[in-house]
Amino acid sequence: MRRPWVAGNWKMNGSHRANAELLSSLGDVSIFSDIDVAVVPPTVYLQTVIATVAQSSLSVLAQTVSEFESGAYTGEVSVAMLQDLGANGALVGHSERRQLFAETDKQIADKFAALKNAGLQAVLCVGETLAEREAGETLAVVSRQLLAVLDRHGPEAFDHAVLAYEPVWAIGTGLTASPEQAQAVHASLRAVFAAFDEARANQLRIVYGGSVKGSNAAGLFDMPDIDGALVGGASLLADEFLAICKAAQKSA
Ligand code: 13P
């Protein structure tokens, strides 16, 4: 049985005041004792959020990280810096990074490896665009995105990592993949992984992201290969995020 995982990606939202209010409304997430819960604030707020949740079981991840160790990379933040702050890991390859900031599969694999080598958690995001889905390319696209990391770093690099399937057409659009649509992709991703290492494939947490909310979470979590959620918009609303956590706890 895989332990459910739920994370709230705040994207480029928040302020000191809004973050404090949100965290205070979330309260003590350790009541959800059978799941892992994380928040993913903008980098500039990591330190404050980490200090605020220090006594709780909530983990704190960055939204991205540099693939480089240190040096002349103006504007970038390294894995060592995240570690220095006490962050638990980072997302890599979010579709907004791939699409809006032209991140490549190779770069994403390097970021993944940099996190892994430092002992931090990497959350690899994969997902197809609407055009790719309509062209019947969904499985080819998500497999390529997964293999970009698996081929380079092997299945053991995924110990403690999380794989997030986030169809681009479902992000922030209110269009959720149906539980069956998401399940089909999750099962295929697990099969791709199993060709490398079946035992690790069975342990790998594959979570869904794309317009997850309190009202649709349980249906998604009922599916055998959906092990949690990476939540965007609904994670900014304490009641919604707590409802998603509750559904995950029930599915555990
Ligand atoms: P929404 O939940 O707002 O669709 O965003 C999903 C997402 O991109 C999480 O990383």
mmCIF file with all atom_site columns, C-alpha atoms in Angstrom, residues 3 14 38-39 91 117 130 140 185 200 212 224 232 241 248:
data_model
loop_
_atom_site.group_PDB
_atom_site.id
_atom_site.type_symbol
_atom_site.label_atom_id
_atom_site.label_alt_id
_atom_site.label_comp_id
_atom_site.label_asym_id
_atom_site.label_entity_id
_atom_site.label_seq_id
_atom_site.pdbx_PDB_ins_code
_atom_site.Cartn_x
_atom_site.Cartn_y
_atom_site.Cartn_z
_atom_site.occupancy
_atom_site.B_iso_or_equiv
_atom_site.pdbx_formal_charge
_atom_site.auth_seq_id
_atom_site.auth_comp_id
_atom_site.auth_asym_id
_atom_site.auth_atom_id
_atom_site.pdbx_PDB_model_num
ATOM 1  C CA . ARG A 1 3   ? 1.031  6.241  1.479   1.00 0.00 ? 3   ARG A CA 1
ATOM 2  C CA . GLY A 1 14  ? 0.729  34.832 -1.675  1.00 0.00 ? 14  GLY A CA 1
ATOM 3  C CA . ALA A 1 38  ? 3.316  19.405 1.645   1.00 0.00 ? 38  ALA A CA 1
ATOM 4  C CA . VAL A 1 39  ? 3.046  23.057 0.698   1.00 0.00 ? 39  VAL A CA 1
ATOM 5  C CA . LEU A 1 91  ? 9.036  20.237 -7.962  1.00 0.00 ? 91  LEU A CA 1
ATOM 6  C CA . ASN A 1 117 ? 22.162 13.654 -4.767  1.00 0.00 ? 117 ASN A CA 1
ATOM 7  C CA . LEU A 1 130 ? -4.613 19.392 -25.318 1.00 0.00 ? 130 LEU A CA 1
ATOM 8  C CA . ALA A 1 140 ? 4.168  8.956  -25.909 1.00 0.00 ? 140 ALA A CA 1
ATOM 9  C CA . VAL A 1 185 ? -2.252 7.355  -17.738 1.00 0.00 ? 185 VAL A CA 1
ATOM 10 C CA . ARG A 1 200 ? 10.082 0.113  -7.231  1.00 0.00 ? 200 ARG A CA 1
ATOM 11 C CA . VAL A 1 212 ? -8.370 18.936 -8.131  1.00 0.00 ? 212 VAL A CA 1
ATOM 12 C CA . PRO A 1 224 ? -5.863 2.055  -7.847  1.00 0.00 ? 224 PRO A CA 1
ATOM 13 C CA . GLY A 1 232 ? -2.922 24.403 -7.526  1.00 0.00 ? 232 GLY A CA 1
ATOM 14 C CA . PHE A 1 241 ? -7.221 21.893 0.634   1.00 0.00 ? 241 PHE A CA 1
ATOM 15 C CA . ALA A 1 248 ? -6.740 11.253 0.798   1.00 0.00 ? 248 ALA A CA 1
#
